[in-house]
């Protein structure tokens, strides 16, 4: 057995061995049809870790008989890329330049790839875990076919684990240690769609069991090998925005259980609790509003609790606020009223004379405040008068929803 990790040893040697991403690879799929015709366009492979980006790049290059030259954007720069592109120009074999973590290159570094990609000197395959619409320059993205890779399904992960257990050459078959179904289930669950994590956990469990003289890996042994489930979450990437979006939409949809699910994921992944609290404060006015004015107070109180108490205790305060907001009656009248008013307020219409400041010397000579009616001089401390420029006087911005405490006037 080699010293390479199991995940590296078990890399598929042909597209037929590739597991997962059936929306991209397989009979009748566009990418497979292109390869069958001998075509391989420049690609951006976008997906979480352990979904097969590096493996797929290698298999695609092999499928069209090209020479794959890998670079890591972490340890390589423009000079390395230029050397590869120069050697590819006029070479006997087609060159596929694979840039792993291409998002780590600056926009200027990415621009260096453009001429060679445009001219077809090299076929670029870039791999990234971050949203390419944010992390890659538009000219480069427009010259590449963007392929989104998804986390592997439990069935896909189970297929990979069983394959590794049955392979005596590259896998763990020669060790002769069986793995219980419960142990496999645990490894699949804790991997979170990451093949590398699943295979790494399997290897650790099998080797530990073999060292202890055990003939079967139990769930307890698998749990010891993988201490804690890895939360698939990148605080700087898509997960940061996608999960908070799901959280707020769950609250807006009045589903407290879903809100708690996404809140727990963020907390377990190490998301900044102040960020979560800030979003709930915004939501309290945007989606609950005057249907329950206390919602804003609860959200602000949760934010203050985060500052005074901190995690882990403040997770209870966040959970209480999330449940309250989810159960509260909903109204977006504040949000829509402000949006409509803003569209008119950006006009250059002057402040009416009777509303202008009249507190300074000479203001009266300018006519400021003339005709203003002081509400406290009238019954009920109210008086009818116009408070906006003439052309907006008939516009109504605030429309009560009638939900909860927001009564229709």
C-alpha positions as a printed NumPy array, in Angstrom:
array([[  0.   ,   0.   ,   0.   ],
       [  1.349,   3.424,  -0.922],
       [  1.68 ,   6.301,   1.496],
       [ -0.8  ,   8.431,  -0.462],
       [ -4.141,   9.045,   1.296],
       [ -7.01 ,   6.774,   0.336],
       [ -8.82 ,   9.599,  -1.466],
       [ -5.807,  10.12 ,  -3.718],
       [ -5.331,   6.407,  -4.381],
       [ -8.976,   5.915,  -5.289],
       [ -9.174,   8.725,  -7.833],
       [-11.144,   7.51 , -10.872],
       [ -8.971,   6.507, -13.809],
       [-11.712,   7.016, -16.414],
       [-14.945,   8.955, -16.697],
       [-16.842,   5.692, -16.302],
       [-15.49 ,   5.446, -12.742],
       [-16.47 ,   9.023, -11.856],
       [-19.203,   9.161,  -9.209],
       [-21.602,  12.046,  -8.788],
       [-22.382,  15.159, -10.818],
       [-24.805,  13.223, -12.984],
       [-26.246,  16.529, -14.202],
       [-22.922,  17.163, -15.949],
       [-21.408,  13.793, -16.799],
       [-23.299,  10.845, -18.202],
       [-25.209,   9.662, -21.251],
       [-26.93 ,  12.472, -23.086],
       [-25.38 ,  15.242, -20.986],
       [-23.939,  18.234, -22.832],
       [-20.417,  17.808, -21.447],
       [-20.318,  14.135, -22.389],
       [-21.553,  14.941, -25.888],
       [-18.81 ,  17.529, -26.319],
       [-16.151,  15.052, -25.216],
       [-17.547,  12.384, -27.51 ],
       [-17.052,  14.807, -30.393],
       [-13.506,  15.57 , -29.21 ],
       [-14.306,  19.077, -27.992],
       [-13.227,  20.496, -24.656],
       [-13.945,  24.2  , -24.123],
       [-12.349,  26.27 , -21.398],
       [-14.21 ,  25.607, -18.173],
       [-14.734,  26.958, -14.691],
       [-15.578,  24.178, -12.232],
       [-17.384,  25.726,  -9.285],
       [-18.32 ,  23.705,  -6.235],
       [-17.558,  22.811,  -2.605],
       [-14.477,  20.891,  -1.552],
       [-14.463,  17.169,  -2.204],
       [-16.912,  17.215,  -5.115],
       [-14.448,  16.083,  -7.78 ],
       [-13.184,  19.28 ,  -9.423],
       [ -9.537,  18.205,  -9.68 ],
       [-10.44 ,  14.663, -10.672],
       [-12.867,  15.838, -13.332],
       [-10.278,  18.192, -14.827],
       [ -7.805,  15.329, -15.218],
       [-10.399,  12.983, -16.72 ],
       [-11.585,  15.617, -19.19 ],
       [ -8.064,  16.247, -20.418],
       [ -7.488,  12.504, -20.845],
       [-10.771,  12.157, -22.725],
       [ -9.562,  14.475, -25.51 ],
       [ -5.94 ,  13.3  , -25.47 ],
       [ -4.595,  16.561, -24.062],
       [ -1.632,  17.257, -21.803],
       [ -2.794,  18.463, -18.377],
       [ -0.546,  20.972, -16.628],
       [ -1.709,  21.728, -13.066],
       [ -1.08 ,  24.942, -11.165],
       [ -2.209,  25.961,  -7.709],
       [ -3.154,  29.616,  -7.423],
       [ -2.001,  29.446,  -3.799],
       [  1.633,  28.677,  -4.62 ],
       [  1.96 ,  29.745,  -8.274],
       [  1.755,  33.065, -10.031],
       [  1.729,  34.814, -13.377],
       [  5.291,  33.797, -14.258],
       [  4.401,  30.086, -13.97 ],
       [  1.297,  30.542, -16.103],
       [  3.234,  32.449, -18.774],
       [  5.819,  29.663, -19.055],
       [  3.101,  27.099, -19.606],
       [  1.326,  29.237, -22.195],
       [  4.581,  29.897, -24.06 ],
       [  5.478,  26.208, -24.156],
       [  1.956,  25.388, -25.349],
       [  2.175,  27.754, -28.313],
       [  3.105,  25.602, -31.261],
       [  3.392,  22.422, -29.193],
       [  2.599,  19.008, -30.636],
       [ -0.074,  18.23 , -28.044],
       [ -3.034,  20.21 , -26.871],
       [ -2.416,  21.771, -23.454],
       [ -5.002,  21.987, -20.713],
       [ -3.96 ,  24.438, -18.007],
       [ -5.636,  23.498, -14.743],
       [ -5.602,  26.304, -12.163],
       [ -6.807,  25.114,  -8.78 ],
       [ -8.372,  27.763,  -6.515],
       [ -8.248,  30.228,  -9.386],
       [-10.225,  32.736,  -7.29 ],
       [ -7.075,  33.347,  -5.235],
       [ -5.426,  35.1  ,  -8.165],
       [ -5.947,  38.84 ,  -8.309],
       [ -7.927,  40.354, -11.166],
       [ -4.665,  41.492, -12.783],
       [ -3.267,  37.963, -12.597],
       [ -6.451,  36.532, -14.091],
       [ -6.206,  38.988, -16.987],
       [ -2.901,  37.378, -18.02 ],
       [ -4.816,  34.233, -19.028],
       [ -7.134,  36.037, -21.433],
       [ -4.996,  36.183, -24.627],
       [ -4.086,  32.487, -24.503],
       [ -7.649,  31.419, -23.767],
       [ -9.006,  33.71 , -26.489],
       [ -6.535,  32.398, -29.057],
       [ -7.013,  28.783, -28.005],
       [ -3.325,  28.393, -27.177],
       [ -4.397,  26.609, -24.017],
       [ -7.663,  25.235, -22.741],
       [ -8.224,  26.63 , -19.272],
       [ -9.911,  24.646, -16.529],
       [-10.234,  26.701, -13.377],
       [-11.464,  25.266, -10.097],
       [-13.034,  27.432,  -7.423],
       [-15.064,  27.07 ,  -4.254],
       [-16.199,  30.701,  -4.418],
       [-18.892,  32.269,  -6.549],
       [-17.12 ,  33.048,  -9.848],
       [-19.448,  35.952, -10.547],
       [-17.822,  37.673,  -7.571],
       [-14.297,  36.249,  -7.626],
       [-13.422,  36.096, -11.346],
       [-13.05 ,  38.907, -13.866],
       [-15.929,  39.147, -16.31 ],
       [-13.807,  38.787, -19.495],
       [-12.365,  35.489, -18.263],
       [-15.726,  34.171, -17.116],
       [-17.322,  35.069, -20.453],
       [-14.744,  32.95 , -22.296],
       [-15.385,  29.857, -20.197],
       [-18.229,  27.435, -19.756],
       [-19.318,  27.559, -16.107],
       [-20.136,  24.183, -14.53 ],
       [-21.619,  24.014, -11.036],
       [-20.663,  20.924,  -9.008],
       [-22.938,  19.889,  -6.16 ],
       [-22.131,  18.079,  -2.885],
       [-22.228,  14.324,  -3.402],
       [-25.423,  12.575,  -2.406],
       [-25.424,   9.968,   0.391],
       [-25.829,   7.275,  -2.274],
       [-22.783,   8.56 ,  -4.168],
       [-20.676,   8.645,  -1.005],
       [-21.766,   5.141,  -0.039],
       [-20.773,   3.922,  -3.52 ],
       [-17.288,   5.408,  -3.099],
       [-16.816,   3.909,   0.365],
       [-17.9  ,   0.43 ,  -0.718],
       [-15.651,   0.651,  -3.749],
       [-12.67 ,   1.524,  -1.541],
       [-13.456,  -1.336,   0.835],
       [-13.607,  -3.831,  -2.002],
       [-10.47 ,  -2.699,  -3.838],
       [ -7.462,  -4.737,  -2.71 ],
       [ -5.046,  -2.936,  -5.02 ],
       [ -5.638,   0.769,  -4.341],
       [ -8.182,   0.601,  -1.551],
       [ -8.585,  -1.138,   1.805],
       [ -9.664,  -4.594,   0.646],
       [ -6.332,  -6.213,   1.456],
       [ -6.587,  -5.264,   5.141],
       [ -9.553,  -7.561,   5.647],
       [-11.492,  -5.375,   8.075],
       [-15.24 ,  -5.16 ,   7.513],
       [-17.262,  -2.026,   8.192],
       [-20.728,  -2.209,   9.705],
       [-23.671,  -0.551,   7.984],
       [-24.09 ,   1.8  ,  10.942],
       [-20.452,   2.864,  10.643],
       [-20.87 ,   3.553,   6.924],
       [-24.008,   5.556,   7.629],
       [-22.108,   7.658,  10.159],
       [-19.243,   8.323,   7.758],
       [-21.667,   9.323,   5.018],
       [-23.622,  11.615,   7.315],
       [-20.609,  13.385,   8.748],
       [-18.956,  13.925,   5.357],
       [-21.523,  16.495,   4.299],
       [-21.22 ,  15.615,   0.603],
       [-17.397,  15.729,   0.636],
       [-15.844,  12.589,  -0.878],
       [-12.412,  13.411,   0.512],
       [-13.772,  13.634,   4.051],
       [-15.723,  10.407,   3.681],
       [-12.739,   8.427,   2.374],
       [-10.401,   9.982,   4.921],
       [-12.729,   9.01 ,   7.744],
       [-13.067,   5.477,   6.386],
       [ -9.312,   5.033,   6.141],
       [ -8.76 ,   6.32 ,   9.682],
       [-11.446,   4.034,  11.089],
       [-10.228,   0.92 ,   9.258],
       [ -6.573,   1.444,  10.126],
       [ -7.436,   2.141,  13.774],
       [ -9.602,  -0.963,  13.93 ],
       [ -6.892,  -3.09 ,  12.321],
       [ -4.291,  -1.794,  14.772],
       [ -6.613,  -2.769,  17.641],
       [ -7.092,  -6.255,  16.214],
       [-10.767,  -5.685,  15.371],
       [-12.298,  -7.47 ,  12.389],
       [-15.207,  -5.049,  12.013],
       [-15.386,  -1.284,  12.28 ],
       [-18.337,  -0.35 ,  14.467],
       [-20.211,   2.931,  14.544],
       [-18.321,   3.826,  17.722],
       [-15.001,   3.292,  15.953],
       [-16.162,   5.409,  12.999],
       [-17.359,   8.127,  15.368],
       [-13.967,   8.159,  17.068],
       [-12.242,   8.525,  13.698],
       [-14.483,  11.457,  12.756],
       [-14.926,  13.397,  15.96 ],
       [-17.406,  15.968,  14.706],
       [-19.472,  16.486,  11.616],
       [-17.923,  19.045,   9.315],
       [-20.325,  21.902,   8.634],
       [-20.054,  22.818,   4.971],
       [-19.884,  26.572,   5.343],
       [-17.57 ,  29.288,   4.077],
       [-17.949,  32.563,   5.937],
       [-16.458,  34.449,   2.992],
       [-18.244,  32.587,   0.222],
       [-21.624,  31.46 ,  -1.02 ],
       [-22.657,  29.66 ,   2.16 ],
       [-22.448,  32.921,   4.097],
       [-25.013,  34.54 ,   1.81 ],
       [-27.096,  31.487,   0.931],
       [-27.653,  30.334,   4.518],
       [-28.52 ,  33.782,   5.869],
       [-30.908,  34.128,   2.919],
       [-32.561,  30.822,   3.81 ],
       [-32.73 ,  31.908,   7.459],
       [-34.466,  35.211,   6.718],
       [-36.812,  33.638,   4.169],
       [-37.788,  31.009,   6.73 ],
       [-38.64 ,  33.731,   9.245],
       [-40.521,  35.692,   6.591],
       [-42.417,  32.503,   5.757],
       [-43.405,  32.099,   9.433],
       [-41.613,  28.76 ,   9.819],
       [-39.859,  28.764,  13.232],
       [-38.486,  25.234,  12.783],
       [-36.75 ,  26.105,   9.517],
       [-35.454,  29.333,  11.059],
       [-33.933,  27.36 ,  13.939],
       [-32.382,  24.866,  11.496],
       [-30.505,  27.579,   9.577],
       [-29.662,  29.484,  12.76 ],
       [-28.095,  26.344,  14.235],
       [-26.07 ,  25.757,  11.078],
       [-24.652,  29.274,  11.199],
       [-23.794,  29.049,  14.875],
       [-22.153,  25.632,  14.52 ],
       [-20.155,  26.859,  11.519],
       [-18.769,  29.79 ,  13.494],
       [-20.728,  32.576,  11.829],
       [-20.402,  35.963,  13.534],
       [-23.434,  36.149,  15.894],
       [-23.487,  39.931,  15.52 ],
       [-24.108,  39.491,  11.799],
       [-27.048,  37.184,  12.535],
       [-28.457,  39.654,  15.067],
       [-28.109,  42.58 ,  12.648],
       [-30.042,  40.712,   9.984],
       [-32.859,  39.987,  12.437],
       [-33.054,  43.671,  13.348],
       [-33.492,  44.538,   9.68 ],
       [-36.06 ,  41.781,   9.238],
       [-38.061,  42.988,  12.236],
       [-38.857,  46.241,  10.417],
       [-38.821,  44.943,   6.854],
       [-41.112,  41.911,   7.198],
       [-42.872,  42.232,  10.557],
       [-43.032,  45.974,  10.942],
       [-46.046,  47.553,  12.593],
       [-47.994,  44.293,  12.592],
       [-46.025,  43.648,  15.794],
       [-43.914,  46.651,  16.878],
       [-42.422,  44.551,  19.686],
       [-40.535,  42.466,  17.118],
       [-37.984,  45.245,  16.672],
       [-37.525,  45.463,  20.436],
       [-36.945,  41.71 ,  20.658],
       [-34.424,  41.752,  17.801],
       [-32.508,  44.702,  19.284],
       [-32.524,  43.002,  22.687],
       [-31.033,  39.867,  21.12 ],
       [-28.298,  41.947,  19.519],
       [-27.524,  43.58 ,  22.866],
       [-27.459,  40.161,  24.526],
       [-24.882,  38.996,  21.977],
       [-22.671,  41.957,  22.911],
       [-23.084,  41.517,  26.681],
       [-23.156,  37.724,  26.966],
       [-21.473,  36.321,  23.869],
       [-21.494,  32.749,  22.666],
       [-22.285,  30.048,  23.528],
       [-24.95 ,  31.403,  25.913],
       [-26.205,  34.083,  23.512],
       [-27.339,  31.399,  21.07 ],
       [-30.425,  31.078,  23.281],
       [-31.13 ,  34.775,  22.879],
       [-30.738,  34.479,  19.115],
       [-33.008,  31.439,  19.036],
       [-35.675,  33.204,  21.099],
       [-35.623,  36.176,  18.744],
       [-35.734,  33.95 ,  15.655],
       [-38.762,  32.045,  16.985],
       [-40.535,  35.265,  17.973],
       [-39.971,  36.842,  14.561],
       [-41.084,  33.699,  12.745],
       [-44.315,  33.49 ,  14.782],
       [-45.095,  37.212,  14.567],
       [-47.728,  38.535,  12.148],
       [-46.129,  39.844,   8.978],
       [-46.349,  43.171,   7.196],
       [-43.974,  44.831,   4.748],
       [-45.831,  48.154,   4.79 ],
       [-42.834,  49.975,   6.308],
       [-40.531,  48.61 ,   3.589],
       [-42.855,  49.417,   0.691],
       [-43.809,  52.821,   2.104],
       [-40.191,  53.881,   2.399],
       [-39.378,  52.605,  -1.083],
       [-42.253,  54.521,  -2.673],
       [-41.473,  57.665,  -0.71 ],
       [-37.81 ,  57.465,  -1.663],
       [-38.674,  57.458,  -5.367],
       [-40.421,  60.829,  -4.918],
       [-38.121,  62.285,  -2.264],
       [-35.068,  62.326,  -4.541],
       [-36.74 ,  65.107,  -6.519],
       [-35.422,  68.66 ,  -6.295],
       [-38.747,  70.152,  -5.185],
       [-38.089,  72.795,  -2.523],
       [-39.445,  72.653,   1.015],
       [-42.751,  74.591,   1.175],
       [-42.379,  78.046,   2.708],
       [-44.588,  77.374,   5.752],
       [-42.425,  74.336,   6.721],
       [-39.04 ,  76.046,   6.472],
       [-36.932,  76.908,   9.512],
       [-37.976,  80.243,  10.972],
       [-35.853,  80.219,  14.129],
       [-33.025,  82.448,  12.959],
       [-32.808,  86.219,  12.482],
       [-34.104,  87.315,   9.101],
       [-36.037,  84.115,   8.393],
       [-39.349,  85.926,   8.619],
       [-38.211,  88.425,   5.968],
       [-37.698,  85.459,   3.66 ],
       [-41.208,  84.26 ,   4.352],
       [-40.087,  81.159,   6.222],
       [-42.805,  79.719,   8.436],
       [-45.52 ,  82.008,   7.091],
       [-48.866,  80.255,   7.244],
       [-47.69 ,  77.384,   9.43 ],
       [-50.361,  76.059,  11.764],
       [-49.119,  74.953,  15.182],
       [-51.004,  71.695,  15.946],
       [-51.074,  72.28 ,  19.71 ],
       [-53.201,  75.374,  19.167],
       [-56.029,  73.262,  17.792],
       [-58.516,  70.783,  19.31 ],
       [-57.062,  67.339,  19.674],
       [-53.635,  68.824,  18.901],
       [-54.214,  68.163,  15.22 ],
       [-54.752,  70.436,  12.256],
       [-55.015,  69.828,   8.538],
       [-52.23 ,  71.33 ,   6.448],
       [-49.865,  70.179,   3.733],
       [-46.462,  68.823,   4.719],
       [-45.03 ,  68.042,   1.271],
       [-44.272,  69.834,  -1.999],
       [-47.387,  70.587,  -4.02 ],
       [-47.039,  67.882,  -6.674],
       [-46.695,  65.127,  -4.051],
       [-49.499,  66.252,  -1.739],
       [-51.968,  63.652,  -2.996],
       [-49.544,  60.714,  -2.87 ],
       [-50.099,  58.032,  -0.238],
       [-47.05 ,  56.017,   0.77 ],
       [-48.026,  54.173,   3.923],
       [-50.76 ,  51.575,   3.473],
       [-51.593,  49.656,   6.692],
       [-51.747,  45.928,   6.094],
       [-54.486,  45.138,   8.598],
       [-52.302,  42.325,   9.982],
       [-51.721,  41.971,  13.721],
       [-51.655,  45.347,  15.407],
       [-51.42 ,  47.289,  12.145],
       [-55.006,  48.427,  11.805],
       [-56.367,  49.933,   8.622],
       [-57.041,  53.629,   9.071]])
